[in-house]
mmCIF file of C-alpha atoms in Angstrom:
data_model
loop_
_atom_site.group_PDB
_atom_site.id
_atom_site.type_symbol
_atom_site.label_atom_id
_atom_site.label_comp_id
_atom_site.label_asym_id
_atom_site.label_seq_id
_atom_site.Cartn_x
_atom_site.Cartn_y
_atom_site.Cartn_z
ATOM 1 C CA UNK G 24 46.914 36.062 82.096
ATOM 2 C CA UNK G 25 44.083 38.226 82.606
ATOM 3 C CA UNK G 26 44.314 41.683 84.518
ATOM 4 C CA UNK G 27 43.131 40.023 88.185
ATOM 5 C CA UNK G 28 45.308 37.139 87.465
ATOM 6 C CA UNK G 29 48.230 39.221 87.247
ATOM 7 C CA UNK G 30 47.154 41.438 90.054
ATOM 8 C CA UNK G 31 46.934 37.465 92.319
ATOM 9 C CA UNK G 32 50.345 36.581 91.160
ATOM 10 C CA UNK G 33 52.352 39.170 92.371
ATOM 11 C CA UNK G 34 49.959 39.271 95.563
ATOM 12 C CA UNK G 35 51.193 35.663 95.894
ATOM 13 C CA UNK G 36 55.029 36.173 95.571
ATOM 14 C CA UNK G 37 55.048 39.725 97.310
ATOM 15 C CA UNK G 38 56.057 39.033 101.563
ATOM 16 C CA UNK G 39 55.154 42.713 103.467
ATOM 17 C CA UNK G 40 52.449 43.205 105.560
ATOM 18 C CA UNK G 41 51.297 46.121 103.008
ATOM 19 C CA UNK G 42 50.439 44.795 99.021
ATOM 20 C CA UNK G 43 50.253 48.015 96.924
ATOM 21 C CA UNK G 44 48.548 47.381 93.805
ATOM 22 C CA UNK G 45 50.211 50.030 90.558
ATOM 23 C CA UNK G 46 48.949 49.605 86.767
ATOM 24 C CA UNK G 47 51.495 49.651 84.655
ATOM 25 C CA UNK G 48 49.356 52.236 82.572
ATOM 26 C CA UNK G 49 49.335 54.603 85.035
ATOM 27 C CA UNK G 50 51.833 57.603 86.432
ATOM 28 C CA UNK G 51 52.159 58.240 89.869
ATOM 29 C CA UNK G 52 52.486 62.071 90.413
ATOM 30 C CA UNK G 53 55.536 63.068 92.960
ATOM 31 C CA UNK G 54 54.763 61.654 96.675
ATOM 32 C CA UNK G 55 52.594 59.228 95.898
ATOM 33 C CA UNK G 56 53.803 55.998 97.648
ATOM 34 C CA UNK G 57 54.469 58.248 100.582
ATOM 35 C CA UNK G 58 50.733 59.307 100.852
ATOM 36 C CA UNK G 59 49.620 55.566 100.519
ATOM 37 C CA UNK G 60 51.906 54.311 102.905
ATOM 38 C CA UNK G 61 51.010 57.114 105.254
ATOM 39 C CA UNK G 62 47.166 56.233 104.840
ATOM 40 C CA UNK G 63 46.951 52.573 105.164
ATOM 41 C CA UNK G 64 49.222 52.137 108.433
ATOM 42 C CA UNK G 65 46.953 54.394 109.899
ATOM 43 C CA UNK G 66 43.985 52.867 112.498
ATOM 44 C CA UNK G 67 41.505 51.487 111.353
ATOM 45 C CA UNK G 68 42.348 52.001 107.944
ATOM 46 C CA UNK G 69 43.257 48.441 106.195
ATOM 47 C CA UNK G 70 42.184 49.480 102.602
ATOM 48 C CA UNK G 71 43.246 52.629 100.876
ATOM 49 C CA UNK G 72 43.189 53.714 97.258
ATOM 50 C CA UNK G 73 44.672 56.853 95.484
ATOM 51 C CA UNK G 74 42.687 59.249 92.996
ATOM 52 C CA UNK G 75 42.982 58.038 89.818
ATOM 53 C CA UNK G 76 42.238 60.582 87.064
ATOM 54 C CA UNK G 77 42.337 60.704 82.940
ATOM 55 C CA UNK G 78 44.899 63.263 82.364
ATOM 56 C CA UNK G 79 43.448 66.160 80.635
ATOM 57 C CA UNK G 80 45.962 66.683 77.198
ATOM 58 C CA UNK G 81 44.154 67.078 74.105
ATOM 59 C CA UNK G 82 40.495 66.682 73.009
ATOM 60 C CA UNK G 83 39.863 63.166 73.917
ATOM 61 C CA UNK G 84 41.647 63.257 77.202
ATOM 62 C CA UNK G 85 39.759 66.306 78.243
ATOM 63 C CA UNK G 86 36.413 64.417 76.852
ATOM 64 C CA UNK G 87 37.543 61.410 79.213
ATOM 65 C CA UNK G 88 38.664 63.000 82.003
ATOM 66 C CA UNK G 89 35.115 64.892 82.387
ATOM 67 C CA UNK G 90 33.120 62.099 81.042
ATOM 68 C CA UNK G 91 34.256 58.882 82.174
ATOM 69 C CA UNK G 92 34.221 56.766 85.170
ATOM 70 C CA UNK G 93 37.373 58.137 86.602
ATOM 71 C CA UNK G 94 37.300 61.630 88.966
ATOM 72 C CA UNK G 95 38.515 64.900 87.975
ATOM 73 C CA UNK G 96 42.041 65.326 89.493
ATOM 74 C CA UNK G 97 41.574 66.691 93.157
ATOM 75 C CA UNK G 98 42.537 69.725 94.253
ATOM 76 C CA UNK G 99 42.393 69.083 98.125
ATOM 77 C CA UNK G 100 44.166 66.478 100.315
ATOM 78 C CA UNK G 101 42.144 64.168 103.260
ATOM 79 C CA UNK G 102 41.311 60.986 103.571
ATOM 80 C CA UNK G 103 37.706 59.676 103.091
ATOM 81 C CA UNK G 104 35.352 56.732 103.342
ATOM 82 C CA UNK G 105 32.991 58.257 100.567
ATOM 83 C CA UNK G 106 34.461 57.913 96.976
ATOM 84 C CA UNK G 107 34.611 54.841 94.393
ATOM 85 C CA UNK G 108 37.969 53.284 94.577
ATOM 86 C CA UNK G 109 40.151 51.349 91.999
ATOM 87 C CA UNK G 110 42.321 48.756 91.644
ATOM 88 C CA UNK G 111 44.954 50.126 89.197
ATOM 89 C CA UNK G 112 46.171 52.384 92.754
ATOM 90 C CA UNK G 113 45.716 51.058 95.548
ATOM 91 C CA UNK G 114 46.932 49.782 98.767
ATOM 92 C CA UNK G 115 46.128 46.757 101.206
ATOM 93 C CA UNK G 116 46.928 45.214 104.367
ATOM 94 C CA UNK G 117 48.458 41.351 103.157
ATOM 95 C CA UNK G 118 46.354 39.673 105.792
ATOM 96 C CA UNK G 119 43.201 41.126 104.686
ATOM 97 C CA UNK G 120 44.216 40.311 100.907
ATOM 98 C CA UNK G 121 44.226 36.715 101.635
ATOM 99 C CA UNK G 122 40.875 36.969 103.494
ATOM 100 C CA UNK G 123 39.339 38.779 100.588
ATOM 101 C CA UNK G 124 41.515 38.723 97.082
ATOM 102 C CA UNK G 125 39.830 39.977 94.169
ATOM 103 C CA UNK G 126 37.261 37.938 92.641
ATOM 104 C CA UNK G 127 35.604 39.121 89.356
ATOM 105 C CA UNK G 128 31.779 38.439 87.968
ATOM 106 C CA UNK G 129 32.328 35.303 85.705
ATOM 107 C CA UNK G 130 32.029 36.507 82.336
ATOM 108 C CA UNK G 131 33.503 39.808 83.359
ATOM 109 C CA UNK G 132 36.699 41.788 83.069
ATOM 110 C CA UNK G 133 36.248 44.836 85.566
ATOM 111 C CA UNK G 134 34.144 43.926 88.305
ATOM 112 C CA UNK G 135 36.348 42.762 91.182
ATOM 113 C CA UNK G 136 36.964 45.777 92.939
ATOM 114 C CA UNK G 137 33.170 46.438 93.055
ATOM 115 C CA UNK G 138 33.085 42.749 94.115
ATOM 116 C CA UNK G 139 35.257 43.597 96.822
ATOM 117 C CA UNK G 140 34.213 46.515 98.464
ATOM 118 C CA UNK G 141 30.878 45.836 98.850
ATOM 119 C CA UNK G 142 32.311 42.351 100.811
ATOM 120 C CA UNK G 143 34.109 44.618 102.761
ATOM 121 C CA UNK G 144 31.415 46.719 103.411
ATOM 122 C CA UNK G 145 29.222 43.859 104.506
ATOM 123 C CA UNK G 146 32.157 42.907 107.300
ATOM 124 C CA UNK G 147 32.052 46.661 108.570
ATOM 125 C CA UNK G 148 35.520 48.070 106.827
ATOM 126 C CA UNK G 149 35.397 50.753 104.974
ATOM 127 C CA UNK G 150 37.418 51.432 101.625
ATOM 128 C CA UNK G 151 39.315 54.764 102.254
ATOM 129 C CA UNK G 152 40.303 57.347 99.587
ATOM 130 C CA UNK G 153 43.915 59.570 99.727
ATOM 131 C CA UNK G 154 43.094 62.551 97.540
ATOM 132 C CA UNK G 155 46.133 63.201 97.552
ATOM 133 C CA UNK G 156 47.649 60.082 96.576
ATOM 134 C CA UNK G 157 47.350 60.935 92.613
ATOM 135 C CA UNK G 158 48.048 59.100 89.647
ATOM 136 C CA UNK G 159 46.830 59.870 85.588
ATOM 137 C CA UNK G 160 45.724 57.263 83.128
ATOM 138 C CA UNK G 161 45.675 57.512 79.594
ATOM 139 C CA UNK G 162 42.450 58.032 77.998
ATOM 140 C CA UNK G 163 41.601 54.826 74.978
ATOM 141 C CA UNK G 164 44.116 54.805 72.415
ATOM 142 C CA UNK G 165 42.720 54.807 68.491
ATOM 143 C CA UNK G 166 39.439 53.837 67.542
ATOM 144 C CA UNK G 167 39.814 50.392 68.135
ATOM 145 C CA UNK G 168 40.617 50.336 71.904
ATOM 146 C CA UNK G 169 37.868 52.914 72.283
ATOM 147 C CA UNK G 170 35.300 50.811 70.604
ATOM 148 C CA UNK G 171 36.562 48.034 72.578
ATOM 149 C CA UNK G 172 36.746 49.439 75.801
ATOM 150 C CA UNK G 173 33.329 50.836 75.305
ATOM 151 C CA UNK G 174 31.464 47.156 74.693
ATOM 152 C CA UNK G 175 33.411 45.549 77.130
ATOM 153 C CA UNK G 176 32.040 48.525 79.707
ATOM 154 C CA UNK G 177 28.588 47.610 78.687
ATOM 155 C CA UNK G 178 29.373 43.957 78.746
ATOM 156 C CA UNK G 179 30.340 44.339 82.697
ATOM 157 C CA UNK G 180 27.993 46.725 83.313
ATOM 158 C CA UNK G 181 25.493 44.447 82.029
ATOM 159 C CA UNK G 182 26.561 41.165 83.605
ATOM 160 C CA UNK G 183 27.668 42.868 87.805
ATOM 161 C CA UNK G 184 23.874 44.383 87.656
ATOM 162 C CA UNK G 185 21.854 40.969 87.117
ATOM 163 C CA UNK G 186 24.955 39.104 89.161
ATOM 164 C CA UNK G 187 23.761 41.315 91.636
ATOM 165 C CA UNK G 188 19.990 41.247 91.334
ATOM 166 C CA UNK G 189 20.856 36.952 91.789
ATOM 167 C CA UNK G 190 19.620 36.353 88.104
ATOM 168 C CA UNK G 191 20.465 33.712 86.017
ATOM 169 C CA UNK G 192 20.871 32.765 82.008
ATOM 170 C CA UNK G 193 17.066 32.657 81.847
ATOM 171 C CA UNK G 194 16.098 35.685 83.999
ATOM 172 C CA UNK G 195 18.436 38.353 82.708
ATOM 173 C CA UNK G 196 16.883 41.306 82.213
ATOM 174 C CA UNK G 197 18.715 44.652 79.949
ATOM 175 C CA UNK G 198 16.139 47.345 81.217
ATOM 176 C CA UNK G 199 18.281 47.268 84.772
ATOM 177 C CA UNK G 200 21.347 48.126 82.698
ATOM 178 C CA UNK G 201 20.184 50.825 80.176
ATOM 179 C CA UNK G 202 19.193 52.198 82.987
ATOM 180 C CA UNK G 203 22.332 52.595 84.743
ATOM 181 C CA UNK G 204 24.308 53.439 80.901
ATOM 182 C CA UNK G 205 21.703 56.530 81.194
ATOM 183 C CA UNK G 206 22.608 57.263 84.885
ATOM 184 C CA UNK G 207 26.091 57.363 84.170
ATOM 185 C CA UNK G 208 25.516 59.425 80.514
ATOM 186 C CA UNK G 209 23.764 62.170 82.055
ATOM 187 C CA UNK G 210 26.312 62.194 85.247
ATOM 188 C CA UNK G 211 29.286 62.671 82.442
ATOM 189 C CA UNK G 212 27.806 65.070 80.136
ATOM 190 C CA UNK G 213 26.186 67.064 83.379
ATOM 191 C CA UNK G 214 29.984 67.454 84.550
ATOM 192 C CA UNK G 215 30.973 68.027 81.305
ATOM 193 C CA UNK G 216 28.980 71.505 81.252
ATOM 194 C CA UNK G 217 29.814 72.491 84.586
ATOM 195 C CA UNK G 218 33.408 71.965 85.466
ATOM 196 C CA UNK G 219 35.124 72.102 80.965
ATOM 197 C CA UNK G 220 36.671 74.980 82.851
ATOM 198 C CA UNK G 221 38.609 72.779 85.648
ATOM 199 C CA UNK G 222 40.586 70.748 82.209
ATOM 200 C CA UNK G 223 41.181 73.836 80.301
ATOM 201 C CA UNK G 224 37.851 73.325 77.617
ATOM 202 C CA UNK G 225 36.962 76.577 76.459
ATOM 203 C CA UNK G 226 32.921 76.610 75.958
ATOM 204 C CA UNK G 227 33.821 76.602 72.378
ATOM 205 C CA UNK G 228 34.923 73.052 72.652
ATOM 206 C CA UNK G 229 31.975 71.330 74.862
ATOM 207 C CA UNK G 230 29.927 70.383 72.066
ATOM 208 C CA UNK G 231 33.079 68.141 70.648
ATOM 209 C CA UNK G 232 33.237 66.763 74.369
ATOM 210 C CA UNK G 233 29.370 65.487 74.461
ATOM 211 C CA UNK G 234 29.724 63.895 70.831
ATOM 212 C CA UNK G 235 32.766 61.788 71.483
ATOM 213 C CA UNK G 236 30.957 60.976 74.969
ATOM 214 C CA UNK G 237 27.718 60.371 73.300
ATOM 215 C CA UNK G 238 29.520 57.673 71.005
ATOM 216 C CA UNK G 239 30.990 55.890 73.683
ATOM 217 C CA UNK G 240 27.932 55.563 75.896
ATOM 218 C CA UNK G 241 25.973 54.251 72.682
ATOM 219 C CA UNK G 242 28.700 51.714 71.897
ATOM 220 C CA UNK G 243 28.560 51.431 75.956
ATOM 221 C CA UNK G 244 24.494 50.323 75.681
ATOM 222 C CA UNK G 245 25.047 48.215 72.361
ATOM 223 C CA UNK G 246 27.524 45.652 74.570
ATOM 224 C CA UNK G 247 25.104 45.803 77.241
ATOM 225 C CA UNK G 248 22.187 44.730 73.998
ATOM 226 C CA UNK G 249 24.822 42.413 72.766
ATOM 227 C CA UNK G 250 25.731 40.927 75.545
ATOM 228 C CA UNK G 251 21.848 40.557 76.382
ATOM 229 C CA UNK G 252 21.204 38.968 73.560
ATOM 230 C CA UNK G 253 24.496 36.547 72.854
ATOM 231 C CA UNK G 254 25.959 36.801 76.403
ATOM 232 C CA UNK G 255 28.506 33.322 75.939
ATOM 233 C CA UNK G 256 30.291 34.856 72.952
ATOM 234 C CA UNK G 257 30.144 38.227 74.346
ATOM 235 C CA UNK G 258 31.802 36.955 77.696
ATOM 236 C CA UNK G 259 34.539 34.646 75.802
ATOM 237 C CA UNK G 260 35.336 37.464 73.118
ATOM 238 C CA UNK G 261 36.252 40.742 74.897
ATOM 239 C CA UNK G 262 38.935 40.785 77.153
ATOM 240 C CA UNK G 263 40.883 44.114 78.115
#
């Protein structure tokens, strides 16, 4: 099954008014459930996530956890309206699950929770953050998975930007895309030089953090090229 699937299955099987979504990559630091729970049976909040963050041990996880998608671990509690959320911690009201489950870009691996918060956005309800609601993910394991993980980043990245734009096969254009792999380069090694400090990267070490960064965001833009270029294969031959 493929990660949504899974995610829809136990959605379907699970009977509480409250569906909290937990990746089984992923560990929940101490008072976790209690912080979701607390923040999605509050009013008007129907959709909560927790902050998800690369935990910080050794030279790739400190690369990852400054240079990747995923926030620095955060250092204050409160709920907000005005962070990205993700689906690997996260919390929903059932009834507003079966309204709007999570439905991924076709081609795609990563893209429903994008998907669905800017659905819920367009019926007025707001995706809400716990700060405090914490949980660490590995960073990519080996050189394969990193590779791997790195196309199949472009590949989505590639294929949610002209979904969105309402192109088709023909129309597809990469300059949309390279231009969002540069936004997000230069937003991960900009936090990379300002807050090494906040994982415990001496100054010494930076440079090693932007070169392991810089290989993933060109392996990042060559799955958004090949996926330009071959973008059948490319969507039937990477799955994470």
């Amino acid at each position: 099954m493929s990660y949504y699937d899974m995610k829809h299955l136990g959605a379907e099987q699970a009977s509480g008014d409250i569906l909290i979504f937990l990746d089984s990559d992923v560990v929940p630091e101490p008072g976790w459930l209690a912080a979701m729970l607390d923040a999605v049976l509050a009013p008007g909040v129907p959709i909560v996530c927790g902050n998800t963050y690369v935990d910080p041990v050794g030279l790739l996880g400190k690369a990852f956890a400054l240079a990747w998608f995923f926030p620095l671990r955060a250092t204050e509690p409160g709920l907000t309206d005005q962070e990205k959320c993700y689906s690997n911690n996260l919390a929903i009201r059932a009834e507003l699950y079966r309204e709007h489950p999570f439905v991924e870009v076709p081609g795609t691996t990563r893209t429903a929770m994008p998907q669905l918060r800017e659905r819920l956005a367009a019926r007025g309800i707001a995706m809400h953050k716990c700060r405090h609601a914490q949980v660490t993910h590995p960073h990519p394991r080996g050189l394969a998975h990193f590779l791997k993980r790195a196309l199949v980043h472009g590949r989505d990245i590639y294929l949610k930007t002209n979904h969105d734009a309402g192109r088709d096969l023909a129309r597809r254009r990469l300059g949309d895309t390279l231009a969002e792999v540069g936004r997000r380069y230069a937003a991960g090694m900009g936090r990379a030089l300002r807050q090494h400090r906040r994982v415990d990267l001496t100054p010494a070490g930076v440079p090693a953090v932007l070169a392991i960064m810089s290989l993933y965001y060109l392996v990042f833009a060559a799955g958004s090229l090949a996926t330009h270029l071959a973008p059948g294969p490319m969507s039937r031959g990477l799955r994470i």
